[in-house]
Coordinates of C-alpha atoms in Angstrom, one line a residue:
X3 CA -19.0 -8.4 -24.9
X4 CA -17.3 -11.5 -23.5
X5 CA -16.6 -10.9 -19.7
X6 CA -13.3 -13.0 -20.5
X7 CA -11.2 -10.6 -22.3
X8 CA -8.9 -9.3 -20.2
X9 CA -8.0 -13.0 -18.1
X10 CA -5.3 -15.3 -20.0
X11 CA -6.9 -18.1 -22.0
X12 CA -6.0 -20.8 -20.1
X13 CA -5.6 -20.9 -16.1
X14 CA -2.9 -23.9 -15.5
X15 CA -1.5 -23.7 -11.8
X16 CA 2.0 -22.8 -11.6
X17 CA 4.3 -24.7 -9.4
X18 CA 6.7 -23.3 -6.8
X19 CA 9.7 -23.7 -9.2
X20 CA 7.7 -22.1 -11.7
X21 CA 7.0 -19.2 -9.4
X22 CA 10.6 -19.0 -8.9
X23 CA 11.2 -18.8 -12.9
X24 CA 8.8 -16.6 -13.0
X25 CA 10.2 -13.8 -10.1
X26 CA 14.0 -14.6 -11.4
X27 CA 12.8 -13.3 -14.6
X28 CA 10.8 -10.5 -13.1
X29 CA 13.0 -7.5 -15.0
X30 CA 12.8 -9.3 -18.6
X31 CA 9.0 -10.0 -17.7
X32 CA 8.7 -6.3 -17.2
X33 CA 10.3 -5.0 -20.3
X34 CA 7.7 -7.5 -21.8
X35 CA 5.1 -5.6 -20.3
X36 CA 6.6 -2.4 -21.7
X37 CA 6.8 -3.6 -24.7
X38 CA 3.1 -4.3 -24.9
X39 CA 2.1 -0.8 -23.9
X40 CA 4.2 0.6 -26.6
X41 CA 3.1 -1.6 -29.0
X42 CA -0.6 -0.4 -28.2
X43 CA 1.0 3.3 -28.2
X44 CA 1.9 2.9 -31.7
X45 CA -1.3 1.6 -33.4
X46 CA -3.5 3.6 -31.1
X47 CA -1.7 6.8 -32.3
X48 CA -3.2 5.7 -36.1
X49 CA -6.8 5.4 -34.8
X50 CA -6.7 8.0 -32.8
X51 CA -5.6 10.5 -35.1
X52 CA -7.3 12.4 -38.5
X53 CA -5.6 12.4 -41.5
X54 CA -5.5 16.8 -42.6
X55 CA -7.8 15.8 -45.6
X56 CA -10.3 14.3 -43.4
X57 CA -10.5 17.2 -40.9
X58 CA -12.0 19.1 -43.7
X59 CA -15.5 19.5 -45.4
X60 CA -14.0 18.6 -48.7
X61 CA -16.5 20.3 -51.7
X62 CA -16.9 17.4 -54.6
X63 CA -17.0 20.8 -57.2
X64 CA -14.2 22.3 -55.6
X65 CA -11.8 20.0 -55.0
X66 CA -12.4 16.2 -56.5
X67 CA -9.0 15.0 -56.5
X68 CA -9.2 15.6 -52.0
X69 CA -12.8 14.0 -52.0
X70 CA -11.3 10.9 -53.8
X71 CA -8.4 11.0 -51.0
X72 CA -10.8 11.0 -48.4
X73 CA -13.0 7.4 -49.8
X74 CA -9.9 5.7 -50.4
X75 CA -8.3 6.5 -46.6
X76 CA -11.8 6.0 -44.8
X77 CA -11.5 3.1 -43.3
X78 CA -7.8 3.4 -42.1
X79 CA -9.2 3.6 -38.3
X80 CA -11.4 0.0 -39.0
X81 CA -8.2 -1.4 -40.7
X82 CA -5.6 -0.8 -38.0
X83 CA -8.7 -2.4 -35.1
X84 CA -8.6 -4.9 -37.5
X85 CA -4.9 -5.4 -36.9
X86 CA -4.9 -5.6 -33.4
X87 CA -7.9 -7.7 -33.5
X88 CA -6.1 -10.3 -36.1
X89 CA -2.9 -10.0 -33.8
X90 CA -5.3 -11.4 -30.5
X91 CA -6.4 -14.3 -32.6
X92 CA -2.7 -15.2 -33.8
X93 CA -1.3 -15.3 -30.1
X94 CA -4.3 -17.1 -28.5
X95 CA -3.9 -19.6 -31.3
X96 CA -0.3 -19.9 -30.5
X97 CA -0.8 -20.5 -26.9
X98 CA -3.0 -23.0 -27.6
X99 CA -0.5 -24.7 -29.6
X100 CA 2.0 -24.4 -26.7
X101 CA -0.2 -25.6 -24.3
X102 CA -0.7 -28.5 -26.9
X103 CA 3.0 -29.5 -25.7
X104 CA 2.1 -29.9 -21.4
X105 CA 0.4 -33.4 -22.1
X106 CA 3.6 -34.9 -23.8
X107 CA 5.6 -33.7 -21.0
X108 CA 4.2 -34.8 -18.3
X109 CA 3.8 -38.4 -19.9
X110 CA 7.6 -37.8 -20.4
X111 CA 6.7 -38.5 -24.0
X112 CA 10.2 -37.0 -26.2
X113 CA 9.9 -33.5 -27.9
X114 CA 12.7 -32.6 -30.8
X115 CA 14.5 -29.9 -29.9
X116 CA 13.8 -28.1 -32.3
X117 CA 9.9 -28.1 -31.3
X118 CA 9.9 -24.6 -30.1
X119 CA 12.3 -23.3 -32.4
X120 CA 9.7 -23.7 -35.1
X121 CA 6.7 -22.5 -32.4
X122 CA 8.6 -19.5 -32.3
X123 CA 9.2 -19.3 -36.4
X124 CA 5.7 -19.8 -36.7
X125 CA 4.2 -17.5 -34.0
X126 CA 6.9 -14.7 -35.3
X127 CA 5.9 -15.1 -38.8
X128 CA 2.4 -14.8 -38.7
X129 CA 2.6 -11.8 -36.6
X130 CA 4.8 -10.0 -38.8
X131 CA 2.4 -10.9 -42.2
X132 CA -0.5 -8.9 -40.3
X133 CA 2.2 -5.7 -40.2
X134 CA 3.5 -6.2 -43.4
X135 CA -0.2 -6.6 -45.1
X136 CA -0.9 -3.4 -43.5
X137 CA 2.1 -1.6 -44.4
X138 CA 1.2 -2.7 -47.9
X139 CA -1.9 -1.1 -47.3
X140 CA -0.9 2.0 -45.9
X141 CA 1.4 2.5 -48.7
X142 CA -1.0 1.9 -51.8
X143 CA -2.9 4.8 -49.9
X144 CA 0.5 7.5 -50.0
X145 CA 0.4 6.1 -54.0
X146 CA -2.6 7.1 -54.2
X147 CA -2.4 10.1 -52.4
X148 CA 0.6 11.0 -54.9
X149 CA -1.6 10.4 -57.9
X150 CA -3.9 12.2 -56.8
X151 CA -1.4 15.0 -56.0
X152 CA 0.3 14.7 -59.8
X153 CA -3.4 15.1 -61.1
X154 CA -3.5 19.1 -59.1
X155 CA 0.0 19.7 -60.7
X156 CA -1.6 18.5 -64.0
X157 CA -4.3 21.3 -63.7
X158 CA -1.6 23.7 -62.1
X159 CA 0.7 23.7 -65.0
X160 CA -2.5 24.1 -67.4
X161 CA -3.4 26.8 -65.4
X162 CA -0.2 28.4 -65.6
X163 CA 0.4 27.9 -69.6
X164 CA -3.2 29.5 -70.1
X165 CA -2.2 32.3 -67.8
X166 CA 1.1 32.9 -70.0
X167 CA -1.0 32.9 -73.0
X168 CA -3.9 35.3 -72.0
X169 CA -0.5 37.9 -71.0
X170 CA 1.0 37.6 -74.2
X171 CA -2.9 38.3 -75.6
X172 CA -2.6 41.3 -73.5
X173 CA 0.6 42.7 -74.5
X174 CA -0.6 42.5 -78.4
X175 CA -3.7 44.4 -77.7
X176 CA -2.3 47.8 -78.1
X177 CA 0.0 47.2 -81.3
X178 CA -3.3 45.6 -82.7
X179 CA -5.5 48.6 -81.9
X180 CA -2.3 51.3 -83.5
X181 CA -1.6 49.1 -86.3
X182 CA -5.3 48.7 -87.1
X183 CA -6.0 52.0 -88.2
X184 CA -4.6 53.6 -90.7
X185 CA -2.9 57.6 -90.4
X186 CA -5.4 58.4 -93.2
X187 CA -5.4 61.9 -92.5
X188 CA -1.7 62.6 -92.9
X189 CA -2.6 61.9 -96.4
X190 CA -6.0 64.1 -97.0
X191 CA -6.9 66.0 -93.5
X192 CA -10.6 65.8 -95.0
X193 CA -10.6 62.1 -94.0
X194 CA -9.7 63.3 -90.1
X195 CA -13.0 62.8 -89.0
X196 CA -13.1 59.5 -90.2
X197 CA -10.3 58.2 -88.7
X198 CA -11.4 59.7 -85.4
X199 CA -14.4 57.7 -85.7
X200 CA -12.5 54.6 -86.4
X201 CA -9.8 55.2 -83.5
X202 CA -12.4 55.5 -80.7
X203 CA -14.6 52.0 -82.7
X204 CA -10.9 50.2 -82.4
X205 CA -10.2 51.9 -79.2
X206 CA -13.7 50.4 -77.7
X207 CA -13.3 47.1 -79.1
X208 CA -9.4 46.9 -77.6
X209 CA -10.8 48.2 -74.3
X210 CA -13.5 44.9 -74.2
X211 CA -11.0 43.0 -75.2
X212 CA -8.6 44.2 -72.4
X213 CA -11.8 43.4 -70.0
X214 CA -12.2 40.0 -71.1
X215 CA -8.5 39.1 -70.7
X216 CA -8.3 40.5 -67.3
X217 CA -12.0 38.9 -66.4
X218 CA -10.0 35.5 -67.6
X219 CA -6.5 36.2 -65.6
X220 CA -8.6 36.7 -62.6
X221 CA -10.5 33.5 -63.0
X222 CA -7.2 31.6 -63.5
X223 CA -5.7 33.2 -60.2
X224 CA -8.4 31.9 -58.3
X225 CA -8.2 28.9 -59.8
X226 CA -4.3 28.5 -59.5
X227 CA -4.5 29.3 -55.4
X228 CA -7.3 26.7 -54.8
X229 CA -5.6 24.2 -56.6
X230 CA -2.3 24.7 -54.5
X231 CA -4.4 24.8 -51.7
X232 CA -5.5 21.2 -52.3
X233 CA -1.3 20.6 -53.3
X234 CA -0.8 22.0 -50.1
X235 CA -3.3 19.5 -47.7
X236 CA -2.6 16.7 -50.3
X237 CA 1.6 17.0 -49.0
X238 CA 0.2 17.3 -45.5
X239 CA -1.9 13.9 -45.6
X240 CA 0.7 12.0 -47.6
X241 CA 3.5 13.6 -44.6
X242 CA 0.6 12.1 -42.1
X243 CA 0.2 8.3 -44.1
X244 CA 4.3 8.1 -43.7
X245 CA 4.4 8.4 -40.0
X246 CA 1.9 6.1 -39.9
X247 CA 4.0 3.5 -41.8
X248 CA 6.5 4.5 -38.7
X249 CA 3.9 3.7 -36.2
X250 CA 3.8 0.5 -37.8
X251 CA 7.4 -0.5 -38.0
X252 CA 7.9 0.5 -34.2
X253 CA 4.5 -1.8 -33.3
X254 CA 6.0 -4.6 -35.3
X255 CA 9.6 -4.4 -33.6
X256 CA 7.9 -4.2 -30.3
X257 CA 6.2 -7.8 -31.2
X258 CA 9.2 -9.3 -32.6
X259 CA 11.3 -8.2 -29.6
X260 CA 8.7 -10.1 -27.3
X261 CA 8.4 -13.0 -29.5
X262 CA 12.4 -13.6 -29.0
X263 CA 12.0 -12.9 -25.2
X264 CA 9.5 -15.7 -25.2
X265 CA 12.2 -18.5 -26.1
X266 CA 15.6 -16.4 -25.5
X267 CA 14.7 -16.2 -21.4
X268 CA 16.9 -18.4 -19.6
X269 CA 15.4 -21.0 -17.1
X270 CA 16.7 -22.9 -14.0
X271 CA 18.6 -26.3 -14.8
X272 CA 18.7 -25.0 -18.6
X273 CA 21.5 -27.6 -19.9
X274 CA 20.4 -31.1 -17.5
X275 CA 18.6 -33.3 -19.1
X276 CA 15.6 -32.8 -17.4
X277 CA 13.9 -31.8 -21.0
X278 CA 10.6 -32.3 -20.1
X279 CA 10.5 -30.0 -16.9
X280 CA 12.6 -27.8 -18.9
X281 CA 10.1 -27.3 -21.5
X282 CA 7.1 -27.1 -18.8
X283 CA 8.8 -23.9 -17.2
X284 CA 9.8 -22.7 -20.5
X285 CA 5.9 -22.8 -21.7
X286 CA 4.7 -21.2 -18.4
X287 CA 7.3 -18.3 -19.1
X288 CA 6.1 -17.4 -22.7
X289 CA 2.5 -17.9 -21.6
X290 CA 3.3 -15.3 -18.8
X291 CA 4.9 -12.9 -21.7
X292 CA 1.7 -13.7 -23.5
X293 CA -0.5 -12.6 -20.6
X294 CA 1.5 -9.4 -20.6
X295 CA 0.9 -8.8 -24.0
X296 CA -2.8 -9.6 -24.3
X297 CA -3.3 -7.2 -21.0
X298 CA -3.3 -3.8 -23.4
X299 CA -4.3 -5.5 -26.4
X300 CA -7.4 -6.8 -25.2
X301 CA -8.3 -3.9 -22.7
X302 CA -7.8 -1.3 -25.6
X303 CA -10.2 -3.6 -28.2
X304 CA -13.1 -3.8 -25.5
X305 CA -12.6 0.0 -25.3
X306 CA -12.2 0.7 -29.0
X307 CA -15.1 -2.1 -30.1
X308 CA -17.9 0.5 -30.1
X309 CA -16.3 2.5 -32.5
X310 CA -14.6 0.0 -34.7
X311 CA -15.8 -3.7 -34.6
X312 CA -18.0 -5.1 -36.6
X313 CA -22.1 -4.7 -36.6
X314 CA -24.2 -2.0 -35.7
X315 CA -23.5 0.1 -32.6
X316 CA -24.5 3.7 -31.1
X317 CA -21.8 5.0 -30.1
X318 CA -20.5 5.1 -33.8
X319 CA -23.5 5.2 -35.5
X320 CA -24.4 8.9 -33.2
X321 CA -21.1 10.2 -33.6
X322 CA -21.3 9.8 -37.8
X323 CA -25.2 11.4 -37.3
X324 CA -23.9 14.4 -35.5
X325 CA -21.6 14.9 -38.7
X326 CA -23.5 14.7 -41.1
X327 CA -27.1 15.7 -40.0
X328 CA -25.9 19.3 -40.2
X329 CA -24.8 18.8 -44.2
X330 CA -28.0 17.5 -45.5
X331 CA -30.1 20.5 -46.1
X332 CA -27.3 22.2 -47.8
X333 CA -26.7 19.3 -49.9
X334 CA -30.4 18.9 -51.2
X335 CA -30.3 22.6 -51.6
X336 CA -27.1 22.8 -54.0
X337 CA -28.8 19.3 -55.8
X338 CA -32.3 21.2 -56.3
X339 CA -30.1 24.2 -57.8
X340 CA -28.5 22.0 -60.5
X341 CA -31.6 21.8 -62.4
X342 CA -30.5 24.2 -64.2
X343 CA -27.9 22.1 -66.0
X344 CA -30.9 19.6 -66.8
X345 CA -33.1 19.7 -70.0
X346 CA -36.0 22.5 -69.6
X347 CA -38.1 19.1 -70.5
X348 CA -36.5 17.7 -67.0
X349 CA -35.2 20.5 -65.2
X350 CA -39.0 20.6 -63.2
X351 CA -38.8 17.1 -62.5
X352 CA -35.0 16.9 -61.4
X353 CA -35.7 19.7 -58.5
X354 CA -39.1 18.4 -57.6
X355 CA -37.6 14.8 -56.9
X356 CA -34.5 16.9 -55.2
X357 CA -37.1 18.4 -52.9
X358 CA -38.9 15.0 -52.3
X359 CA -36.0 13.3 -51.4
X360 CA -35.1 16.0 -48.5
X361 CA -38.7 16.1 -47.4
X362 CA -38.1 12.0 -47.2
X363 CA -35.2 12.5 -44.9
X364 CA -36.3 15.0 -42.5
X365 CA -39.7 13.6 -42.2
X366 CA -38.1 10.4 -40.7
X367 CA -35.4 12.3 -38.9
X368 CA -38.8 13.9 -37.5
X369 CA -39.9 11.0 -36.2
X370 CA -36.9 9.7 -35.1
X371 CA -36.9 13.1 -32.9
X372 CA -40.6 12.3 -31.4
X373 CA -40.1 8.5 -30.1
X374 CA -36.8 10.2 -28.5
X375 CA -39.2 12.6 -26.8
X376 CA -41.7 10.3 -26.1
X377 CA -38.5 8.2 -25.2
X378 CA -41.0 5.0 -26.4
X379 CA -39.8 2.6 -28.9
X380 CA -41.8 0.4 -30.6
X381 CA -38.7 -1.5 -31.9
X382 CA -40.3 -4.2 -34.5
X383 CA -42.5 -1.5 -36.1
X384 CA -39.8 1.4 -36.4
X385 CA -37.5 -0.6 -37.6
X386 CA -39.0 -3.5 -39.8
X387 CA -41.8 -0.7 -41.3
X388 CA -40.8 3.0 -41.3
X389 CA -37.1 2.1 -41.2
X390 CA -37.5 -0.5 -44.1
X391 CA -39.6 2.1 -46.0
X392 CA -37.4 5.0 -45.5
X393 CA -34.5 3.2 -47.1
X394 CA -36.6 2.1 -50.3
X395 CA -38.0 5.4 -50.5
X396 CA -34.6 7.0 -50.6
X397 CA -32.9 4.3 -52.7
X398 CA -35.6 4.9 -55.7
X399 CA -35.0 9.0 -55.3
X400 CA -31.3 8.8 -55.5
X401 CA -31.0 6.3 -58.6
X402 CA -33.9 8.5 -60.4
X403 CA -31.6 11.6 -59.7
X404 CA -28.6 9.7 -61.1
X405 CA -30.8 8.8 -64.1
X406 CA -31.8 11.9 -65.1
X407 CA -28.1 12.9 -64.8
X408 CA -27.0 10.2 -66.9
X409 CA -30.0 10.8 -69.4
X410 CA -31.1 14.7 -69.3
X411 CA -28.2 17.2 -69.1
X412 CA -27.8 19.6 -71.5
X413 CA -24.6 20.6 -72.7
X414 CA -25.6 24.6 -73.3
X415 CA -27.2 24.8 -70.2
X416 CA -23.8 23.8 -68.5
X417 CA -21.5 25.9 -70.3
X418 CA -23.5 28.7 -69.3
X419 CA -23.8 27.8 -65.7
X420 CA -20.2 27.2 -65.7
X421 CA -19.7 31.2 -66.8
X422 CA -22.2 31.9 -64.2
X423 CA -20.2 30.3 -61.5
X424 CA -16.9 32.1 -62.8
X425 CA -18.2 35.3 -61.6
X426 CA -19.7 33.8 -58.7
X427 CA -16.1 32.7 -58.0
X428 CA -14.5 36.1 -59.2
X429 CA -16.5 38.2 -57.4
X430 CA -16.9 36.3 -54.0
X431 CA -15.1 37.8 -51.2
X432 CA -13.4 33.8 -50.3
X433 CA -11.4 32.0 -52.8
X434 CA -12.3 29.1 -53.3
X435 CA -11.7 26.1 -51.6
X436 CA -11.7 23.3 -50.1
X437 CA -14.8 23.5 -48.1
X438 CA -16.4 26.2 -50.2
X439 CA -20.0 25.2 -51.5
X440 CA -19.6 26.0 -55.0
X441 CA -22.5 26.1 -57.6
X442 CA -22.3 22.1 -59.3
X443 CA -22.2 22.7 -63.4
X444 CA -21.7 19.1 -64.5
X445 CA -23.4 15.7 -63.7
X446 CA -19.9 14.8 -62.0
X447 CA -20.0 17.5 -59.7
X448 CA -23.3 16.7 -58.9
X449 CA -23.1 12.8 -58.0
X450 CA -19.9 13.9 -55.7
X451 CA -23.1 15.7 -53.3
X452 CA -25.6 12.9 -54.2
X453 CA -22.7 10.3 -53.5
X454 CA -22.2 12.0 -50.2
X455 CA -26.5 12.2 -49.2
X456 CA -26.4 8.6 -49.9
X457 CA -23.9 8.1 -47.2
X458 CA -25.5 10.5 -44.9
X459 CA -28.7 8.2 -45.6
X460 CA -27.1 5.2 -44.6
X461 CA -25.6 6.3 -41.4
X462 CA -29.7 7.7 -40.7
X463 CA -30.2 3.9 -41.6
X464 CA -27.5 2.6 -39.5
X465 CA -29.0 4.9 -36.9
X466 CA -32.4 4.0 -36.7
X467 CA -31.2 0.4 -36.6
X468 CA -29.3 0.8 -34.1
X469 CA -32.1 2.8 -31.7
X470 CA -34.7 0.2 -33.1
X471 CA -32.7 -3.1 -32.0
X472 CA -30.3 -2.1 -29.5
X473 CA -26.6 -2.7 -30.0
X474 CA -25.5 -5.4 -32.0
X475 CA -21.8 -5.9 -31.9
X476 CA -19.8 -8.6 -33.0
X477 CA -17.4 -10.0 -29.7
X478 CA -13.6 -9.2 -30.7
X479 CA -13.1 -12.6 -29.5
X480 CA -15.3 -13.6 -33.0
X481 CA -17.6 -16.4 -30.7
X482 CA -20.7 -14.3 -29.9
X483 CA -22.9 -11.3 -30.7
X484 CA -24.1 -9.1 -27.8
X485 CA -27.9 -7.7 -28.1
X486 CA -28.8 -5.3 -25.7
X487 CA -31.6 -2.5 -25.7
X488 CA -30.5 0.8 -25.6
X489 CA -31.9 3.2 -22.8
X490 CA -31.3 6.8 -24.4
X491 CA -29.6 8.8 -21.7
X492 CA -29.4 12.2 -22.4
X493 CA -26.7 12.8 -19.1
X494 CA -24.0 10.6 -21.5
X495 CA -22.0 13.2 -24.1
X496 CA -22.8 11.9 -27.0
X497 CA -26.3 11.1 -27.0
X498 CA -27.1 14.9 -25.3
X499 CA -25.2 16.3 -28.3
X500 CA -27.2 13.7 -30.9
X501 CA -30.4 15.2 -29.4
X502 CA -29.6 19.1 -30.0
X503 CA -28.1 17.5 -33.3
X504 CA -31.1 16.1 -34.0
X505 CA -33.6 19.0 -32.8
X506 CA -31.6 21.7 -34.8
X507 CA -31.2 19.0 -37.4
X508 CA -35.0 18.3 -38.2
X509 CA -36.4 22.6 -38.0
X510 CA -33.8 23.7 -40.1
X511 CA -33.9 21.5 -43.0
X512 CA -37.8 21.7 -42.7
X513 CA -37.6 25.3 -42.6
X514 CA -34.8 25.3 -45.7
X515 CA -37.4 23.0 -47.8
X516 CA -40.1 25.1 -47.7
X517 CA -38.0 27.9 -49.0
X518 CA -37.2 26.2 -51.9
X519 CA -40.8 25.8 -53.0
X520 CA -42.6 26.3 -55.7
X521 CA -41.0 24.3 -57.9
X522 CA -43.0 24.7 -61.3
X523 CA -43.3 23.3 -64.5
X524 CA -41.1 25.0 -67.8
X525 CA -43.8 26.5 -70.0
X526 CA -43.8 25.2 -73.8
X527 CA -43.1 28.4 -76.4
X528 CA -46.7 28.4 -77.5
X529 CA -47.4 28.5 -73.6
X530 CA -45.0 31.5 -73.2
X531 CA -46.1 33.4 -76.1
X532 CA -50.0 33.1 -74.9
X533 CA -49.1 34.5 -71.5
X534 CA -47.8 37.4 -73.2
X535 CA -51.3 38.2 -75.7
X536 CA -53.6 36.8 -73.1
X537 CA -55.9 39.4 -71.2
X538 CA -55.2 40.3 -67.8
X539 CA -58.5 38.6 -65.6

């Protein structure tokens, strides 16, 4: 990280009268100063905040519309670091440009007057594209967050109309049953028995009937709450993404009202014609400003460029491992399960490479664990040959998951697995939810979980490349890229939590593996009927 970041760009002496500008000016120089804190107030309240949707453990099968709100509002954080990091480079280009302006005043060379006027246009209006590109931004999210929202209504009102339906089904049940039977025996009392007979046959029928609608009202109530429960966090994150657009339009008033300051401050002698000295003060006042400004800017973007700048760096890379080591298991486990919506041809070979691919990841997550014991790292073999080989290993697992998905479902197979998951859902003691593991019945619901394991596989990558080559983050002044190995101190937060992450992490999946074995083959029909006939050995 440049050593440079929180010292002005330039370090021109100041002169006495300069000094005096400077300490005439000392309250307007101040609310500068505030000014810059608030602005850094503002977009620091974005980073450091969660939108509701991403506080949760959004379930793919339960709630798709909240796991699309949660890719498309990701990198909100990144973008808004990005902000702050594009503002630095506009005002240490425009104090280049003003300090462009000292050498033709002190050869007494003429300036128009309108010289700073357009400095100031210029400086003002490239600050206010990078806010009004991210309110752009932020606002194409809250569309997107209100599609999402009008597709949940979509399935609400469905829900609803079916509901209506199944309780006028209801209602006709009984005036079928009477009217299906005739009074037979008012007519000849020998045919009593008969009609008997057929009361308690229509009277059965009626009753499973009845069952089945209530069996189907119950599975549209459950439906209907989880649905407004996603209605409910989608209003909640879409309330969130406004006040962000708030944050913004306060950060950008702050800038604009210290861009003003910058060329509205009176100096000493303003009117003589004395233009040149004038002009010199003038620069050393906005440059001042500028220093004020670039004081919280910078300080909070060295504090904030672990987490957010560009490149590979530990401190991000263990905080996204210690989030999503603890999902993996469950997600191979609720992968390997879905075989059952594959072809009985496939279904042997969709779990087994299921299995594989977890037996892949915690093998390396295994050896992550014993070089962190050993606390030895032989850095070009770890990373350039296991870590190299554990990404091409997992790569060719996924796609042949996603190919078989693509290739070797079976529409039968689904429909029943969707029935089986309606009684799952009607007889669980949770609704479902957001953050329920529900059991996956389509290829959709499926590639939601094995979208998410390819994540959690890069961030294992990012992970290993970070522990293999030390950090390797780009400067946020965008001139150099620090390399530094990385000693593993257990006594810092982060990394004490990564290593019970990691410990916990490793036996549990293990152990959760092995009780998904055996895995076996589907026997062919000949094979099942000879099982059957064949002698006991």
């Amino acid at each position: 990280m440049s050593s440079d970041l929180n010292k002005p760009s330039t370090n021109q002496p100041i002169s006495s009268t300069d000094m005096l500008a400077c300490s005439e000016h000392a309250p307007q120089l101040e609310g500068s100063d505030i000014k810059a804190a608030s602005l850094i107030t503002e977009m620091s309240a974005i980073i450091d905040s969660k939108l509701p949707v991403a506080k949760l453990h959004i379930d793919p099968a339960s709630s798709p519309q909240l796991e699309k709100i949660v890719m498309q509002t990701s990198r909100i954080p990144d973008d808004t670091f990005q902000v702050l990091l594009e503002l630095k480079h506009v005002v240490e280009d425009h104090e280049s440009q003003l300090e462009g302006l000292r050498p033709q005043i002190q050869n007494n060379e003429p300036i128009a007057d309108d010289k700073l006027k357009k400095h100031k246009q210029s400086f003002m209006s490239a600050g206010r594209k990078i806010f009004f590109d991210y309110h752009g931004a932020i606002a194409q999210h809250i569309r997107f967050v209100e599609k999402s929202w009008d597709n949940v209504n979509k399935s609400i009102r469905q829900v609803f109309d079916e509901s209506k339906k199944t309780q006028d089904w209801q209602g006709r049940v009984d005036v079928i049953k009477d009217n299906l039977v005739p009074q037979v025996s008012a007519i000849n009392p020998l045919l009593a028995p008969a009609e008997s007979v057929a009361n308690v046959a229509v009277g059965l029928a009626a009753y499973d009937i009845s069952r089945k609608l209530d069996d189907k009202l119950s599975d549209l109530g459950v439906l209907d709450e989880a649905l407004r429960e996603d209605v409910l966090v989608a209003i909640k994150t879409k309330a969130r993404l406004q006040e962000y657009l708030l944050h913004n339009q306060s950060a950008r008033n702050n800038f604009e009202f210290i861009c003003d300051m910058m060329y509205d401050i009176k100096v000493p002698g303003e009117g003589s014609n004395h233009r040149g000295a004038l002009t010199s003060q003038r620069i050393d006042l906005a440059k001042e400003i500028i220093s004020q400004l670039m004081l919280p800017v910078n300080k909070f973007l060295v504090q904030k460029n672990g987490y957010y700048g560009h490149g590979i760096t530990v401190v991000r890379e263990v905080d996204s491992f210690c989030d999503v080591i603890p999902k993996i298991s469950q997600d191979i486990e609720r992968i390997v399960a879905a075989r059952v919506i594959i072809k009985r041809s496939h279904e042997a070979r969709f779990g087994k490479t299921a299995h594989q691919l977890g037996m892949v990841i915690f093998q390396f997550l295994q050896t992550i664990k014993d070089i962190y014991d050993q606390k030895i790292v032989e850095q070009a073999a770890f990373f350039t040959l296991k870590t190299h080989k554990f990404s091409q290993e997992t790569g060719i697992l996924i796609h042949s998951l996603d190919n078989i998905l693509d290739k070797r479902t079976s529409s039968r197979r689904m429909a029943k697995a969707k029935k089986i998951r309606k009684v799952e859902d009607r007889f669980s003691n949770a609704v479902p939810g957001p953050e329920n593991r529900r059991a996956l019945v389509n290829p959709d619901e499926v590639r939601g979980i094995l979208r998410r394991l390819n994540q959690s596989v890069e961030t294992i990558h990012k992970l290993a490349a970070a522990s293999g080559i030390g950090k390797m983050v780009q400067s946020i002044t965008g001139n150099e890229v620090e390399r530094a190995h990385v000693e593993f101190d257990l006594s810092n937060n982060s990394l004490g939590e990564f290593h019970q992450v990691l410990g916990e992490g490793v036996r549990s999946g293990l152990e959760e593996l092995e009780e998904l074995l055996p895995i076996e083959e589907p026997k062919s029909f000949i094979g099942q009927i000879g099982a059957i006939f064949r002698p006991n050995r």
